[in-house]
Amino acid sequence: MKFKSIRIALFLLFFVGIGIFADDGMDWIGSFSSKELEMSDETENQDTVYYLWQLESLKKNIAPRYIRYLDVESYVSTGKLIHRGILFTYNGLREEAVEICGSFNHWECSEMKRNQYGIYYTVIEPTQITDNYEEDPVYEYKFRVNGLLTYDPENFDKLEDGSGSYYSRFILENTDTDRQTKTMVLEDSANEERDLRTVKFQIYLPNAEVVRVVGSFNDWNPEHDFLKKDRKGVFTLEKKLLPGEYHYQFIVDGEYMLDTYNPTTNIKVDTNESVSSLLVPERNYALERKM
């Protein structure tokens, strides 16, 4: 089964690769292209996507920037081909170990991957939030090189850290639309409760007008739960649910459909139709904060 999934992923990669990504990839063959990684355009551009092997081919460290990259190896386990995040790099050709520590990981250092040219890199998902549960665009960080902390030499945005040195800062101005967005159980939200979990129903449908969700949690009633559409075409709804397994469908402008990027489905007994399935696990940690 795993081999079959890998073959499917490679098949998708081939056809995607000869499409919108092919021209971008050619500029990378055999060399580093800083021009292709520059994403300073303020307008949203969702056409530039890199391959994981391009990160493995970086020959110099660069300033942090938001990127999209395609990772076939993780497709089987995650169900996602395109990943998004902030790329951090460090030239560690002569270094034994390089880690990154920042506001996004509570200043607990995490390992960076070293490529064949001695460039350490990591991609951090842009999920940082403030104490008020709003998106936090300011990412502060340092590198720990062979046990010693230092700022990013390629990033001109740095501030004094109060101990005679500096920490680097990256401000995430824009993120693009995750077209593979799917329903998920949130780890943390503004109104967490001990016995309930927050489920975020979401789906990318830029051309739709009205989206509702029906399921075993609301007796399949189409009048209960409407999703809200943002400017990028993503419909979302956060709902509190008890731990357990739930079946559901979206109603898109009157038409029933499965959750596009949720691979888990089941059969609704009374209608014998396919429905999406979601397992809401019990909380295995204590709540650290609550509004």
Coordinates of C-alpha atoms in Angstrom, one line a residue:
M1 CA 0.0 0.0 0.0
K2 CA 2.8 2.4 0.9
F3 CA 4.6 1.6 -2.4
K4 CA 1.4 2.3 -4.3
S5 CA 1.0 5.7 -2.5
I6 CA 4.6 6.6 -3.4
R7 CA 4.0 5.8 -7.0
I8 CA 0.9 8.0 -7.0
A9 CA 2.8 10.8 -5.5
L10 CA 5.6 10.5 -8.1
F11 CA 3.0 10.5 -10.8
L12 CA 1.5 13.7 -9.5
L13 CA 5.0 15.2 -9.1
F14 CA 5.8 14.5 -12.7
F15 CA 2.8 16.1 -14.2
V16 CA 2.9 19.0 -11.8
G17 CA 6.6 19.4 -12.5
I18 CA 6.2 19.8 -16.2
G19 CA 3.5 22.4 -15.6
I20 CA 3.8 25.6 -13.6
F21 CA 7.0 24.6 -11.8
A22 CA 9.1 23.4 -14.7
D23 CA 10.5 26.8 -15.7
D24 CA 11.4 27.7 -12.1
G25 CA 13.2 24.4 -11.6
M26 CA 15.4 24.9 -14.6
D27 CA 17.1 27.9 -13.1
W28 CA 18.1 25.9 -10.2
I29 CA 19.9 23.0 -11.9
G30 CA 23.5 22.8 -10.8
S31 CA 23.5 26.2 -9.0
F32 CA 22.0 28.5 -6.4
S33 CA 19.6 31.1 -7.7
S34 CA 18.9 33.9 -5.2
K35 CA 16.7 35.6 -7.7
E36 CA 14.3 32.8 -7.8
L37 CA 13.9 32.8 -4.1
E38 CA 13.3 36.5 -3.8
M39 CA 9.7 37.0 -2.9
S40 CA 9.5 40.7 -2.2
D41 CA 6.5 41.4 -4.4
E42 CA 3.7 42.6 -2.1
T43 CA 1.0 41.1 -4.3
E44 CA 0.0 37.5 -3.6
N45 CA 1.8 35.2 -6.0
Q46 CA 1.0 31.5 -5.7
D47 CA 2.8 30.3 -8.8
T48 CA 6.4 30.1 -7.4
V49 CA 6.9 26.7 -5.8
Y50 CA 10.3 25.0 -5.1
Y51 CA 11.3 21.4 -4.8
L52 CA 12.8 20.0 -1.7
W53 CA 16.0 19.1 -3.7
Q54 CA 16.4 22.8 -4.4
L55 CA 16.8 23.4 -0.7
E56 CA 19.3 20.6 -0.6
S57 CA 21.2 22.4 -3.4
L58 CA 21.6 25.8 -1.7
K59 CA 25.2 26.9 -2.0
K60 CA 25.0 30.0 0.2
N61 CA 23.0 31.2 3.1
I62 CA 20.3 33.8 2.4
A63 CA 18.1 36.1 4.4
P64 CA 14.8 34.5 5.7
R65 CA 11.8 34.6 3.5
Y66 CA 8.4 32.9 3.1
I67 CA 8.4 30.1 0.5
R68 CA 6.4 27.2 -0.8
Y69 CA 8.1 23.9 -1.6
L70 CA 7.0 20.5 -2.8
D71 CA 8.0 17.5 -0.7
V72 CA 7.1 14.1 -2.2
E73 CA 8.7 12.1 0.6
S74 CA 6.2 13.3 3.2
Y75 CA 3.2 13.0 1.0
V76 CA 2.3 9.5 2.1
S77 CA 2.2 10.5 5.8
T78 CA 0.8 14.0 5.5
G79 CA -1.3 13.9 2.3
K80 CA 0.2 17.2 1.3
L81 CA 2.5 17.9 -1.6
I82 CA 2.9 21.6 -1.2
H83 CA 4.3 22.9 2.1
R84 CA 4.5 26.6 3.2
G85 CA 6.8 28.3 5.7
I86 CA 9.6 30.7 6.5
L87 CA 13.0 29.5 5.3
F88 CA 16.0 30.1 7.6
T89 CA 19.5 29.3 6.5
Y90 CA 23.0 29.4 8.0
N91 CA 26.4 28.8 6.4
G92 CA 27.8 26.1 8.6
L93 CA 30.4 24.4 6.4
R94 CA 33.0 24.4 9.2
E95 CA 30.5 23.9 12.0
E96 CA 29.6 20.7 13.7
A97 CA 26.0 21.6 14.8
V98 CA 23.7 24.5 14.1
E99 CA 20.3 25.0 15.7
I100 CA 17.7 27.7 15.6
C101 CA 16.0 29.2 18.7
G102 CA 13.2 31.7 18.5
S103 CA 9.9 33.1 19.6
F104 CA 8.2 30.5 17.4
N105 CA 9.6 27.6 19.5
H106 CA 9.6 29.3 22.9
W107 CA 13.3 29.9 22.5
E108 CA 14.0 26.2 22.8
C109 CA 16.6 25.4 20.1
S110 CA 15.7 22.9 17.4
E111 CA 18.0 21.2 14.9
M112 CA 18.5 22.5 11.4
K113 CA 19.2 20.2 8.5
R114 CA 22.6 20.3 6.8
N115 CA 22.9 19.9 3.0
Q116 CA 25.8 18.7 0.9
Y117 CA 27.3 22.2 0.6
G118 CA 27.3 22.9 4.4
I119 CA 24.2 25.1 4.4
Y120 CA 22.0 24.5 7.4
Y121 CA 18.3 25.1 6.7
T122 CA 14.9 24.7 8.2
V123 CA 11.3 25.8 7.2
I124 CA 9.1 27.0 10.1
E125 CA 5.4 26.9 9.6
P126 CA 3.8 30.4 10.1
T127 CA 1.6 29.5 13.0
Q128 CA 2.8 31.9 15.6
I129 CA 0.1 33.7 17.6
T130 CA 0.1 36.5 20.2
D131 CA -1.2 36.2 23.8
N132 CA -4.5 37.5 22.4
Y133 CA -4.7 34.6 20.0
E134 CA -4.0 36.8 16.9
E135 CA -1.6 36.0 14.2
D136 CA 1.9 37.3 15.2
P137 CA 3.9 38.4 12.2
V138 CA 7.1 39.1 14.1
Y139 CA 9.6 36.2 14.3
E140 CA 12.6 36.8 16.6
Y141 CA 15.4 34.3 16.5
K142 CA 19.1 33.4 17.0
F143 CA 21.3 30.5 15.8
R144 CA 23.1 28.3 18.2
V145 CA 26.4 27.4 16.5
N146 CA 28.4 24.7 18.3
G147 CA 26.7 25.7 21.5
L148 CA 27.1 29.5 21.2
L149 CA 24.2 31.9 20.3
T150 CA 24.6 34.3 17.4
Y151 CA 22.4 36.5 15.2
D152 CA 21.8 35.9 11.5
P153 CA 24.6 37.5 9.5
E154 CA 22.4 37.6 6.3
N155 CA 19.5 39.4 8.0
F156 CA 20.0 43.2 8.5
D157 CA 17.0 43.4 10.8
K158 CA 18.5 42.8 14.2
L159 CA 17.9 44.3 17.7
E160 CA 20.0 44.5 20.8
D161 CA 19.2 41.6 23.2
G162 CA 20.3 43.4 26.4
S163 CA 23.4 41.3 26.9
G164 CA 25.8 43.0 24.5
S165 CA 24.7 41.1 21.5
Y166 CA 21.8 41.0 19.0
Y167 CA 18.9 38.8 18.0
S168 CA 17.5 38.7 14.5
R169 CA 14.0 39.6 13.4
F170 CA 11.8 38.6 10.5
I171 CA 8.4 40.2 9.9
L172 CA 6.0 38.1 7.9
E173 CA 4.0 40.6 5.9
N174 CA 1.9 38.2 3.8
T175 CA 1.1 34.5 3.5
D176 CA -0.6 32.9 0.5
T177 CA -3.7 30.8 0.4
D178 CA -3.3 27.2 1.4
R179 CA -5.4 25.6 -1.3
Q180 CA -4.9 22.2 0.4
T181 CA -6.4 23.5 3.6
K182 CA -8.5 20.9 5.5
T183 CA -10.4 20.4 8.7
M184 CA -8.3 19.9 11.8
V185 CA -8.4 19.7 15.6
L186 CA -6.6 22.8 17.0
E187 CA -4.0 22.5 19.7
D188 CA -4.9 25.9 21.1
S189 CA -7.5 28.6 20.6
A190 CA -8.9 31.6 22.4
N191 CA -11.6 29.6 24.3
E192 CA -10.3 26.2 25.2
E193 CA -12.3 24.0 27.6
R194 CA -11.2 21.0 29.6
D195 CA -13.5 18.4 28.1
L196 CA -14.1 19.9 24.6
R197 CA -11.7 20.2 21.7
T198 CA -11.8 23.0 19.1
V199 CA -12.3 21.7 15.6
K200 CA -11.7 24.1 12.7
F201 CA -13.7 23.2 9.6
Q202 CA -12.2 24.8 6.6
I203 CA -12.1 24.4 2.8
Y204 CA -10.8 26.5 -0.1
L205 CA -13.6 27.4 -2.5
P206 CA -13.0 30.8 -4.0
N207 CA -16.0 30.6 -6.4
A208 CA -18.5 29.4 -3.8
E209 CA -21.0 31.8 -2.1
V210 CA -22.5 29.7 0.8
V211 CA -20.9 26.8 2.5
R212 CA -22.4 24.9 5.4
V213 CA -21.3 21.8 7.3
V214 CA -23.6 19.0 8.4
G215 CA -22.6 15.9 10.3
S216 CA -23.2 13.6 13.2
F217 CA -22.4 16.5 15.6
N218 CA -25.5 18.6 14.5
D219 CA -27.9 15.8 13.4
W220 CA -27.1 16.6 9.8
N221 CA -29.2 19.8 10.0
P222 CA -28.2 22.2 7.2
E223 CA -29.5 25.2 9.1
H224 CA -27.1 25.1 12.0
D225 CA -23.5 25.6 10.9
F226 CA -22.5 28.1 8.3
L227 CA -18.8 28.8 7.4
K228 CA -17.4 32.3 7.0
K229 CA -15.5 33.2 3.8
D230 CA -12.3 35.2 3.9
R231 CA -10.9 37.4 1.1
K232 CA -8.7 34.5 -0.2
G233 CA -11.6 32.2 -0.7
V234 CA -11.2 30.0 2.4
F235 CA -14.4 29.1 4.3
T236 CA -13.9 28.4 8.0
L237 CA -15.9 27.6 11.1
E238 CA -14.6 26.7 14.6
K239 CA -16.8 24.3 16.6
K240 CA -16.4 22.7 20.1
L241 CA -16.8 19.0 20.0
L242 CA -16.4 16.2 22.6
P243 CA -13.7 13.6 21.8
G244 CA -14.9 10.9 19.5
E245 CA -15.4 10.0 15.8
Y246 CA -17.6 12.2 13.6
H247 CA -18.9 12.0 10.1
Y248 CA -19.6 15.1 8.1
Q249 CA -20.1 16.7 4.6
F250 CA -20.0 20.2 3.3
I251 CA -23.0 21.8 1.5
V252 CA -21.6 24.1 -1.2
D253 CA -24.2 26.3 -2.8
G254 CA -26.8 23.6 -2.2
E255 CA -24.6 20.7 -3.4
Y256 CA -23.2 18.1 -0.9
M257 CA -19.5 17.2 -1.1
L258 CA -16.7 15.6 0.8
D259 CA -13.9 17.5 2.6
T260 CA -11.5 17.7 -0.3
Y261 CA -8.2 17.2 1.5
N262 CA -9.4 14.8 4.2
P263 CA -8.5 11.4 3.0
T264 CA -10.5 9.6 5.6
T265 CA -14.0 8.6 4.5
N266 CA -16.8 6.4 5.7
I267 CA -20.3 5.3 4.6
K268 CA -23.4 6.9 6.1
V269 CA -25.6 4.0 7.0
D270 CA -29.1 5.4 6.3
T271 CA -28.2 6.9 2.8
N272 CA -25.3 4.6 1.8
E273 CA -23.3 7.6 0.6
S274 CA -19.7 8.5 1.3
V275 CA -19.0 11.0 4.1
S276 CA -15.8 12.5 5.5
S277 CA -14.6 11.1 8.8
L278 CA -12.8 13.0 11.6
L279 CA -11.4 11.6 14.9
V280 CA -11.3 14.1 17.7
P281 CA -8.8 12.8 20.3
E282 CA -8.9 13.4 24.0
R283 CA -6.6 16.1 25.3
N284 CA -3.4 14.6 26.7
Y285 CA -2.1 17.7 28.3
A286 CA -3.2 20.3 30.8
L287 CA -4.4 23.7 29.6
E288 CA -1.7 26.3 30.2
R289 CA -3.9 29.3 29.6
K290 CA -7.5 30.3 29.2
M291 CA -9.1 33.6 28.4

